[in-house]
Coordinates of C-alpha atoms in Angstrom, one line a residue:
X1 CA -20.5 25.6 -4.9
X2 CA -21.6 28.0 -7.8
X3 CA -24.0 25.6 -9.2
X4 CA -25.4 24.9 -5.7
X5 CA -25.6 28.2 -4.8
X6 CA -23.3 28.1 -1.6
X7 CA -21.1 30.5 -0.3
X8 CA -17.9 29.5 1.5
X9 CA -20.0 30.8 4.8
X10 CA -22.5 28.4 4.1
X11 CA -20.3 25.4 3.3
X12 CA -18.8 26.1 6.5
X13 CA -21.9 26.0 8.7
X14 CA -23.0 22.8 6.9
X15 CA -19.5 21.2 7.5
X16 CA -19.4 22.1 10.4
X17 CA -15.8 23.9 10.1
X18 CA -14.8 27.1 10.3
X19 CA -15.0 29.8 7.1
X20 CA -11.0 29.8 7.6
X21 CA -11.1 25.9 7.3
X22 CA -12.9 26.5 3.5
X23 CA -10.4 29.4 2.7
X24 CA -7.5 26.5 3.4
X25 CA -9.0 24.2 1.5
X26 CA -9.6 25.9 -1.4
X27 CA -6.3 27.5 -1.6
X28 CA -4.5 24.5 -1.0
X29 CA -2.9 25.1 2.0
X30 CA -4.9 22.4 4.0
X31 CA -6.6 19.3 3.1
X32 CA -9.6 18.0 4.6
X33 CA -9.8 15.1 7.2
X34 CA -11.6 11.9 6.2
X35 CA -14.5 12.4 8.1
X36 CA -14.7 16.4 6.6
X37 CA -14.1 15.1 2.8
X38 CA -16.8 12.5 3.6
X39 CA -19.6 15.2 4.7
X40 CA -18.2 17.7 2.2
X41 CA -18.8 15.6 -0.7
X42 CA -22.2 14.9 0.6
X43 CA -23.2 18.7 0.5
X44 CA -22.1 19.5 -2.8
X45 CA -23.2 16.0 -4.0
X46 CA -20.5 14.7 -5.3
X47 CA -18.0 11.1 -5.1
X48 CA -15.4 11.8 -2.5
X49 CA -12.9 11.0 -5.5
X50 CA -14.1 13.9 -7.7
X51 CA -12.6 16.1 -4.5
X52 CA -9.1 14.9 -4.9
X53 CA -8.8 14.4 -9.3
X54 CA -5.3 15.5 -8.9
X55 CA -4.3 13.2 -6.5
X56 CA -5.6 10.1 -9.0
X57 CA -3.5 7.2 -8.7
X58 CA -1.9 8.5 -5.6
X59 CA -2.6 5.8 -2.6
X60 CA -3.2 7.2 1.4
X61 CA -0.3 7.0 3.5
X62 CA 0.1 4.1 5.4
X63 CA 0.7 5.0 9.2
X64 CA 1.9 3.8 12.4
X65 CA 3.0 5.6 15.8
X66 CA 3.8 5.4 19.6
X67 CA 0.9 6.6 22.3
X68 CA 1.8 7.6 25.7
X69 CA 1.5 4.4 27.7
X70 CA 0.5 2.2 24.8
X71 CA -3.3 3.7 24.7
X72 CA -5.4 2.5 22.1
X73 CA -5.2 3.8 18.9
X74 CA -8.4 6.4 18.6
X75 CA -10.0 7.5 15.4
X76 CA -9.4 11.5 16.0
X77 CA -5.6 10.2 16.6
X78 CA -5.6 7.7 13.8
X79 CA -7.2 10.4 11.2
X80 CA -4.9 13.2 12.2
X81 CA -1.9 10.9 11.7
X82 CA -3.2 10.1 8.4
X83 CA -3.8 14.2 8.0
X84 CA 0.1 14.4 8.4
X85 CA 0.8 11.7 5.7
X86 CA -1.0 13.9 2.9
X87 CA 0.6 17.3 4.3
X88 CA 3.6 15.9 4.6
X89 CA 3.0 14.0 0.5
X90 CA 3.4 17.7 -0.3
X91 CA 6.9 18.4 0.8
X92 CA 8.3 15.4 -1.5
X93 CA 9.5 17.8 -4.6
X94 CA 11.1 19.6 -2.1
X95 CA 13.1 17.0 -0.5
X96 CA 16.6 16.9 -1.8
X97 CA 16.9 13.7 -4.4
X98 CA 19.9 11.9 -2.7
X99 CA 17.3 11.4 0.3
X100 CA 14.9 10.2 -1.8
X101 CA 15.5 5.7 -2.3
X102 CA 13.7 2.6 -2.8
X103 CA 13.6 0.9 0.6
X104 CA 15.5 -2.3 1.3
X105 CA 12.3 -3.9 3.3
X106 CA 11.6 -7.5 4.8
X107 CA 10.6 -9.9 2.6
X108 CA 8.2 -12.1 5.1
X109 CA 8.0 -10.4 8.2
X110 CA 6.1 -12.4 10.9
X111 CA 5.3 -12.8 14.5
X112 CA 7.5 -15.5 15.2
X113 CA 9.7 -15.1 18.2
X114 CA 13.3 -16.8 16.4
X115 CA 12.4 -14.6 13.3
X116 CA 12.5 -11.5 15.5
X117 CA 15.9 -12.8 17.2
X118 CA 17.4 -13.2 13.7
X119 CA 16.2 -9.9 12.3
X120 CA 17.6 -7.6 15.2
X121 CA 20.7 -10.0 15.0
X122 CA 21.5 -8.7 11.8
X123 CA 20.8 -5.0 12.3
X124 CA 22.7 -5.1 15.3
X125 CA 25.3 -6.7 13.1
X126 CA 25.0 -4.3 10.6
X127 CA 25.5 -1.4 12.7
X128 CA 28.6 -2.9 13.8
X129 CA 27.6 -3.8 17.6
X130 CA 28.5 -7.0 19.7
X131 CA 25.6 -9.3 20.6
X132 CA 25.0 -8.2 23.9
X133 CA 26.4 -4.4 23.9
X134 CA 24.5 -1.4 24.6
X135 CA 23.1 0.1 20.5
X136 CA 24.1 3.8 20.8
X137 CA 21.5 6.9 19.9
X138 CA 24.1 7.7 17.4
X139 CA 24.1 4.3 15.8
X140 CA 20.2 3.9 15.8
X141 CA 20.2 7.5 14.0
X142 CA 22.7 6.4 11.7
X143 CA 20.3 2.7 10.7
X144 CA 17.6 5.5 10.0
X145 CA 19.5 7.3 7.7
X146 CA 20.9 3.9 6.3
X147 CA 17.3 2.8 5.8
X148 CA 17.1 6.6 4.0
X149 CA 14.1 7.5 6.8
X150 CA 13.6 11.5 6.6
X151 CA 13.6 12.1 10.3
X152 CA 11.1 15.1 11.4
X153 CA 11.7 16.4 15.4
X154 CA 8.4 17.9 16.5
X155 CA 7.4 19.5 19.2
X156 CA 4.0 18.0 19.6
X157 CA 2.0 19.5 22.7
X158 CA 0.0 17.2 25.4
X159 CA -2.9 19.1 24.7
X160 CA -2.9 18.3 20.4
X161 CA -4.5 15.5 19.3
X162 CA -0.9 14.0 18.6
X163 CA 0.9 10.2 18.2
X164 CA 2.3 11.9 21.1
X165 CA 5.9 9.9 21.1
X166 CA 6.5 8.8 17.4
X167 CA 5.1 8.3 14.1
X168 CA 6.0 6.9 10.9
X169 CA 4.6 7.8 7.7
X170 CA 5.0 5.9 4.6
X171 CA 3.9 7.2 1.4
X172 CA 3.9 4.4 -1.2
X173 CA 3.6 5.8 -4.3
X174 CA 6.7 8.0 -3.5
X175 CA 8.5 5.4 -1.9
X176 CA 9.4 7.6 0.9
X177 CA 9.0 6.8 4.6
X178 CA 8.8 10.2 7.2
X179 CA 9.6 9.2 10.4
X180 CA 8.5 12.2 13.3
X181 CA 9.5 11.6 17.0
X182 CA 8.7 14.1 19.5
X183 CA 10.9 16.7 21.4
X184 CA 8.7 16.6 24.4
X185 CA 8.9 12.8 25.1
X186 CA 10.5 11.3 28.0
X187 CA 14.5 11.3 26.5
X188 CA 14.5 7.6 28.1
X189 CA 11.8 6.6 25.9
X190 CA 13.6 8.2 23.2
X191 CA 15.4 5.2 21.8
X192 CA 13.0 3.2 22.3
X193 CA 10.9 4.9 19.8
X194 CA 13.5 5.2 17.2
X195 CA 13.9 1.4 17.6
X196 CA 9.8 0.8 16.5
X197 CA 9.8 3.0 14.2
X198 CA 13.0 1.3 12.6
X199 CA 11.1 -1.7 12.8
X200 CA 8.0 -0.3 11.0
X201 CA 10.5 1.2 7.9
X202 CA 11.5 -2.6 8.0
X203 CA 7.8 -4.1 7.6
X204 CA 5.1 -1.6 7.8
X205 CA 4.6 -2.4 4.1
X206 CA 3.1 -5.7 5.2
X207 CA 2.3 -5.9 8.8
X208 CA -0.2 -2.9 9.9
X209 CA -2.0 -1.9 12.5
X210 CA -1.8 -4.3 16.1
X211 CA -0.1 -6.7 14.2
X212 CA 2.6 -4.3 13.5
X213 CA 2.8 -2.8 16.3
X214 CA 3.2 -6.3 18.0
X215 CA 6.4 -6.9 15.5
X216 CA 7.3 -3.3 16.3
X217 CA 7.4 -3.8 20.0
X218 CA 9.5 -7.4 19.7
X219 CA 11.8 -5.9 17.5
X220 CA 12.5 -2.7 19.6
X221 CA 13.3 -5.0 22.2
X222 CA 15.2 -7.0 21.1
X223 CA 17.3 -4.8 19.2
X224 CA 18.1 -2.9 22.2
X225 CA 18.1 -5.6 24.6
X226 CA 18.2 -9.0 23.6
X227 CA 17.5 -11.8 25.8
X228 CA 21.2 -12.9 26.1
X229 CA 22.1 -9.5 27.6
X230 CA 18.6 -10.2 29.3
X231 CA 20.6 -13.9 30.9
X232 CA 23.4 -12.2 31.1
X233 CA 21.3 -9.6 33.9
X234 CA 19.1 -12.4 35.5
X235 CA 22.7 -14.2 36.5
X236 CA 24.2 -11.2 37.4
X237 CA 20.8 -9.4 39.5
X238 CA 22.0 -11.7 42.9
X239 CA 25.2 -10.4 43.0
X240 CA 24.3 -6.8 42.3
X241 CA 22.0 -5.4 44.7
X242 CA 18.9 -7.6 43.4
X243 CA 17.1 -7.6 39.8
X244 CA 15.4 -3.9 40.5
X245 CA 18.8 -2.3 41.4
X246 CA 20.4 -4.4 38.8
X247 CA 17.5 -3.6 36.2
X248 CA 18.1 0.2 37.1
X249 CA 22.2 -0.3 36.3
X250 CA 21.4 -2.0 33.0
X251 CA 18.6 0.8 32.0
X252 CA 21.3 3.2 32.2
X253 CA 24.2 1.1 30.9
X254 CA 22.0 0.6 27.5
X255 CA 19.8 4.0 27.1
X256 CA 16.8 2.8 27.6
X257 CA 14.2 2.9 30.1
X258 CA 13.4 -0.2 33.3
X259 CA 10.1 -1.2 31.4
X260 CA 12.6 -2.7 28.6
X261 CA 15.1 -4.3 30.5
X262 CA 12.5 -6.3 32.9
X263 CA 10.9 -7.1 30.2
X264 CA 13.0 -8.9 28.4
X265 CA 14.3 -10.1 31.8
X266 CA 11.1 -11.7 32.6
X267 CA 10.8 -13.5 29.6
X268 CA 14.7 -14.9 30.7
X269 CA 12.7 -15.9 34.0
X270 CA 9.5 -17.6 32.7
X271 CA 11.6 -19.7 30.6
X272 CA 13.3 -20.7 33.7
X273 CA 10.0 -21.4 35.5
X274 CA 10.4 -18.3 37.6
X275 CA 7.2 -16.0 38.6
X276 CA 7.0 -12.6 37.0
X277 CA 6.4 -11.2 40.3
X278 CA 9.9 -12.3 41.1
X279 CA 11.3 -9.9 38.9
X280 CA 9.4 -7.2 39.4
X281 CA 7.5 -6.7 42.9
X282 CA 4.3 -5.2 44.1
X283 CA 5.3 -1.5 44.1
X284 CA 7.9 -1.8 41.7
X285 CA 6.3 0.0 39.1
X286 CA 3.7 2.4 41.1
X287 CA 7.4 3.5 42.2
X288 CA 9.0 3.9 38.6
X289 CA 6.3 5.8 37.6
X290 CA 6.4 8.4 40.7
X291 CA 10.0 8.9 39.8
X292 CA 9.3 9.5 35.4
X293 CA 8.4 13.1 37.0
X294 CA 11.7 14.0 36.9
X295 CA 13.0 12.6 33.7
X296 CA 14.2 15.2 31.3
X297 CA 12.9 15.3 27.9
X298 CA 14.3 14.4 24.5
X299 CA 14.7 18.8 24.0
X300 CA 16.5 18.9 27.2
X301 CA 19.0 16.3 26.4
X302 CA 19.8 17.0 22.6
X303 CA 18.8 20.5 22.6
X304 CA 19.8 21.7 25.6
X305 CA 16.7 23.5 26.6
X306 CA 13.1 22.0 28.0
X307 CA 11.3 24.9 26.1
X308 CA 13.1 25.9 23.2
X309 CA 12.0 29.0 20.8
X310 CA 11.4 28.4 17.4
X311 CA 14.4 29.4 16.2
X312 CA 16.7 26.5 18.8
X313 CA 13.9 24.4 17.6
X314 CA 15.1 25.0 13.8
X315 CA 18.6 25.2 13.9
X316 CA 18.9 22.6 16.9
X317 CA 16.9 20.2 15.1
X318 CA 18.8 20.8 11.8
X319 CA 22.4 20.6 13.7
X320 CA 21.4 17.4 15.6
X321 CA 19.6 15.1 13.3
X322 CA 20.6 16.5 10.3
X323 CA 17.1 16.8 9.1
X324 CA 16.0 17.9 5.7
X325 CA 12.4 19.0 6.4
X326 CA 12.6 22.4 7.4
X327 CA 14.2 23.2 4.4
X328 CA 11.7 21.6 2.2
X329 CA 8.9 23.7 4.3
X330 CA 10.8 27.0 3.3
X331 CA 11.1 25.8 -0.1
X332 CA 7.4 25.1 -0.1
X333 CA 6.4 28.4 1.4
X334 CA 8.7 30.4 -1.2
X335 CA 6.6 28.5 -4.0
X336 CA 3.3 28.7 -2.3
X337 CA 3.1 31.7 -0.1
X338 CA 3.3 31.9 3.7
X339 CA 0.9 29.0 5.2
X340 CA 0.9 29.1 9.0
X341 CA -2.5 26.9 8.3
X342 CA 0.0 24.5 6.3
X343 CA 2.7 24.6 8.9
X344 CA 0.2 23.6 11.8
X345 CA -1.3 20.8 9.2
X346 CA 2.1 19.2 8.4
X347 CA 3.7 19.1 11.9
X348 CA 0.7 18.8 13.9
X349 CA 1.7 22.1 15.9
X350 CA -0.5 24.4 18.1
X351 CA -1.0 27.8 15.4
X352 CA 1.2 29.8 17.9
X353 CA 4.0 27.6 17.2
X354 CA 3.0 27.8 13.8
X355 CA 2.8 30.8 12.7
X356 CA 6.3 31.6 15.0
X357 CA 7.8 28.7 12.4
X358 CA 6.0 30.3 9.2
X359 CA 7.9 33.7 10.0
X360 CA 11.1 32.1 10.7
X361 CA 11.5 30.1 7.7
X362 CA 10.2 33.0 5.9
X363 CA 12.8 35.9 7.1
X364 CA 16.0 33.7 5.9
X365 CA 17.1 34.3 9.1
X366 CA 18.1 30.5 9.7
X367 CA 20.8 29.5 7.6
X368 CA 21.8 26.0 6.2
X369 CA 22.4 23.5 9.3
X370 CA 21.2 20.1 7.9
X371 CA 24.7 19.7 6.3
X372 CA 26.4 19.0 9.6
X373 CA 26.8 15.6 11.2
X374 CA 24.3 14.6 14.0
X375 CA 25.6 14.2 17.7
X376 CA 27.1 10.6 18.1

């Protein structure tokens, strides 16, 4: 800048950022976005790498996440995911070392329907369920913290440019894999989410992008549904009020929403020759939609509260999933200063919300919860 003759004003204005946005990045409490590294780098005439010489050897996360109603995956979303990864690279040295590990991944993940089958199979086996029982939020938590996923609860706003549901976040050269669902989500989506992202701690190594998110999807449902409790259902939908009623039963029965359970219940039907449309009506879903409204969200059901204050946020999150990153963002901030900039970066939060959580972990006013069990 000094050679150039720029003021942190006028690398701003040729940015296009804000003066505060320079501040950030120059006192490390932000890092730019890809497309703002790009143009920065172009203005002071330099190569993009000569930006980041500390970070030399260091690869970009590798990223994968749930959008409301499976909406494409858009580059403002896709770079502010990837914003997270190298916010959240930070935290690492302040993550305690018995949840640091060397992930036991697949060796040849694939598309392949049976492959699918025997994967969830043996996860399901592993977590100590029957073939065709219900996979409890507890025990899906607990194949996370098997797996040695750091879990993140968020509370990611409609109006941010979010993942909006989930997101998982592996950095490879630390060997560490974040994985950040969202408080605000529909709770019956909830497992659901946990189930992909399990799936992407599994393979997102290998498989990326709509690929992965194809094995993702397959995996979740089987995992949480497979198609013998699927035959089990379609035998059982004639005798129980029809498949929507019966659909509605099973939903509940497993913890997961209708859109999983017909699923896999139409795939059941198609292999017997049966029409989709037999399964699920015109109206069906016009009607399942009209009735998400009143849903309650993941905060509601684990934390007891639709809106909670920063500090139920903290110490509910801590209590319930036993997760380590809030102390590792107090540990941070006691190194590097109070960052609400840093905060907003590494959680993706509205600056309200983050500066609120900057203060909090900065009185000492929390305590230690992340010790205590998670709800089964």
């Amino acid at each position: 800048m000094r050679e150039s003759g720029l003021s942190q004003t006028d690398l701003a204005e040729r940015c296009e950022v804000s003066k505060e946005a320079v501040s950030n990045w120059m006192a490390g409490e932000s890092i730019p976005r890809p497309r703002k590294a790009r143009r920065l780098a172009e203005v002071l005439e330099l190569a993009v790498d000569t930006l980041f010489s500390s970070a030399e050897g260091v690869a970009e996360p590798v990223v994968a996440y749930r959008t409301r109603k499976n909406r494409a995956v858009t580059g403002p979303a896709m770079e502010a995911a990837e914003d997270i990864g190298r916010h959240l690279r930070e935290l690492v040295p302040f993550i305690p070392r018995e949840s640091l590990f060397v992930p036991p991944v697949l060796e040849h993940p694939s598309l392949d329907e049976g492959y699918i089958r025997a994967v969830a199979c043996q996860v399901r086996a592993r977590a100590g369920v029957a073939p065709t029982a219900p996979l409890s939020r507890g025990r899906l938590l607990g194949l996370h913290r098997h797996f040695g996923s750091i879990l993140v609860p968020v509370l990611w706003d409609k109006h941010i440019e979010s993942p909006e549901s989930a997101l998982s976040v592996l950095l490879p050269d630390a060997r560490v894999f974040w994985v950040l669902f969202s408080l605000n989500a529909k709770d019956e989506d909830f497992n659901y989410a946990l189930a992909c992202e399990l799936g992407h701690c599994y393979s997102l190594h290998a498989l990326r992008d709509d690929t992965g998110e194809a094995f993702a999807d397959a995996f979740a449902q089987e995992l949480l549904f497979p198609l013998e409790a699927a035959e089990i259902a379609l035998d059982e939908s004639a005798a129980r009020g029809g498949f929507r009623v019966h659909a509605s039963w099973c939903a509940s029965k497993y913890d997961i929403s209708a859109l999983t359970v017909l699923g896999q219940m139409e795939k059941v039907a198609e292999s017997r020759g049966m029409r989709k449309e037999e399964i699920a009506p015109e109206g069906f879903w016009q009607d399942w939609n009209a009735g998400r409204a009143h849903t309650p969200t993941v905060a509601e059901t684990m934390l007891d509260t639709a809106n909670p204050t920063v500090e139920e946020y903290v110490v509910g999150a801590e209590k319930v999933f036993a997760t380590p990153v809030f102390q590792a963002l107090a540990r941070w901030q006691s190194q590097e200063g109070k960052s609400p900039a840093f905060m907003r970066a590494t959680l993706n939060l509205d600056i309200v919300t983050a500066m609120e959580l900057a203060a909090f972990l900065g009185s000492g006013a929390r305590g230690t919860h992340s010790d205590r069990a998670p709800l089964p």
